[in-house]
Every structure is written in C-alpha cells, then in structure tokens.
C-alpha positions as a Markdown table, in Angstrom:
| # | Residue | x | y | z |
|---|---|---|---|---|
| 1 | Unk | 23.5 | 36.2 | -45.0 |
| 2 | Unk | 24.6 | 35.5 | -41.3 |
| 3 | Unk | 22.5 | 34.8 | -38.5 |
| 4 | Unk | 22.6 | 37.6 | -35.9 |
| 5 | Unk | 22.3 | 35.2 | -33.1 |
| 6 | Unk | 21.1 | 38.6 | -31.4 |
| 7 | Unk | 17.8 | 37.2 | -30.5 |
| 8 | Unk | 16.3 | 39.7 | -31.7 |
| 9 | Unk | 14.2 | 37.8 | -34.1 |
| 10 | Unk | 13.1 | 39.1 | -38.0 |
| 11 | Unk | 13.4 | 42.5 | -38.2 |
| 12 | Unk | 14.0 | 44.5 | -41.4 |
| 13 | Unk | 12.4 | 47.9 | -43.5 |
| 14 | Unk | 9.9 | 47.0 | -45.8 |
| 15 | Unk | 9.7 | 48.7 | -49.4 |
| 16 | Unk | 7.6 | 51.3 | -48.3 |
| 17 | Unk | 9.9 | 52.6 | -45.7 |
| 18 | Unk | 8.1 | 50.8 | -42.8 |
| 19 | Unk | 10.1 | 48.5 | -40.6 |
| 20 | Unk | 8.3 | 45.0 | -40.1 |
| 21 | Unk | 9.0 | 42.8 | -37.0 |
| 22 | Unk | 7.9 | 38.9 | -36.6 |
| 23 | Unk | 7.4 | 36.0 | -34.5 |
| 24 | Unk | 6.7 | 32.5 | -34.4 |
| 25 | Unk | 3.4 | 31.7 | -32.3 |
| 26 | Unk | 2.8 | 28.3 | -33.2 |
| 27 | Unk | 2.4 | 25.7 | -35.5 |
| 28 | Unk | -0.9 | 24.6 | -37.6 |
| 29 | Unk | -0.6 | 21.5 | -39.6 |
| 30 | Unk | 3.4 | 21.7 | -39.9 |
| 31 | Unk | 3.4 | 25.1 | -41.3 |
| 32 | Unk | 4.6 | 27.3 | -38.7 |
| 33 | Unk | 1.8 | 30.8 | -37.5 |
| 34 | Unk | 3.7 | 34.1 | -37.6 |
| 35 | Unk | 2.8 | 37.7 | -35.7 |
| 36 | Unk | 3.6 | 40.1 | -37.9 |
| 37 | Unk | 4.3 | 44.3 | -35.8 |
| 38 | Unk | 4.7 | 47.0 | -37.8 |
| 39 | Unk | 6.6 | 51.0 | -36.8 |
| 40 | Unk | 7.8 | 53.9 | -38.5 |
| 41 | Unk | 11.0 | 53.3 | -37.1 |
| 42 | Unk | 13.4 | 50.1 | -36.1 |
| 43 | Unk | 13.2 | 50.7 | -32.4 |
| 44 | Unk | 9.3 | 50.9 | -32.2 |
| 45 | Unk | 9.0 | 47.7 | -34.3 |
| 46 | Unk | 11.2 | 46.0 | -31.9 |
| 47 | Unk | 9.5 | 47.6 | -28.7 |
| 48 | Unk | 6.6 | 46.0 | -30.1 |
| 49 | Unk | 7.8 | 42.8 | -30.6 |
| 50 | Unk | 9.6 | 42.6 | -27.3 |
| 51 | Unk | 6.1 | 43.1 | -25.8 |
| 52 | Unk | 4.7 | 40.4 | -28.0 |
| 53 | Unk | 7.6 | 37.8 | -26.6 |
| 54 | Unk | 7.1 | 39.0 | -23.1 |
| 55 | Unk | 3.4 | 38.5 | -23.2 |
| 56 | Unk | 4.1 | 34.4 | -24.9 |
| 57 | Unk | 7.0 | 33.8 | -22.3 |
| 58 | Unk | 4.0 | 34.8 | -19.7 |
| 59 | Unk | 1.7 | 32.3 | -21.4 |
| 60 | Unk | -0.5 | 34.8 | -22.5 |
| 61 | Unk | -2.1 | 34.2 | -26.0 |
| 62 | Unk | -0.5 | 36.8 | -29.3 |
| 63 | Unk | -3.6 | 36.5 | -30.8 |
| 64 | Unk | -4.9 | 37.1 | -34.7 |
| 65 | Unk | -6.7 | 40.1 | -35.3 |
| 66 | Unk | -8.8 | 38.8 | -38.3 |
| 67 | Unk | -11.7 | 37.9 | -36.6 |
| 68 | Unk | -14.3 | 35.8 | -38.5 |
| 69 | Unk | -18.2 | 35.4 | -37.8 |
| 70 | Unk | -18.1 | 32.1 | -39.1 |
C-alpha cells in the first residue's frame, strides 16, 4: 500500500469497529516508543492525535499511562 504522505500519521479501524491512531515518541534501545489514541469515530481519533503532536512539537512530554510502583 501507498504512503499517504498526508501527515496524518497511522490511522485505521480496528476489528472491533474502533478507529486507533499512533505516534512515535521516542526511541528505547533502537526499538522505536509508540502512543497509541483510541475514538469511536476517524475524526476523534485524529483530534486526539493532533493534540498529542501539538503537545511534542511544544516539548511537552506524551507520557505512558502504565504507571508502576516499582
């Protein structure tokens, strides 16, 4: 398949009818850390993600959500 060249980034419905949106944050010991958003439809997914990119071009942190109490 073609790249959009949109930059848009990876958008696409999942198998449960959700639509999932990603993006790169950084990079951990050559793998590269994904940010996964999900919506009920394609245009909140991308909202969200828009935010997301707005907030790393602002240099603020798209952070995990797992938190760990190690």
């Amino acid at each position: 398949m073609a790249k959009r060249g949109n930059g848009e980034g990876s958008i696409f419905k999942r198998h449960d009818g959700r639509w999932s949106a990603s993006l790169t944050v950084g990079q951990s010991g050559g793998r590269r850390l994904r940010k996964s958003f999900y919506g009920k439809t394609r245009r909140e997914a991308a909202a969200k993600l828009a935010e997301a990119r707005h907030a790393q071009v602002r240099g603020m942190p798209v952070g995990d959500d797992r938190l760990t109490t190690g």
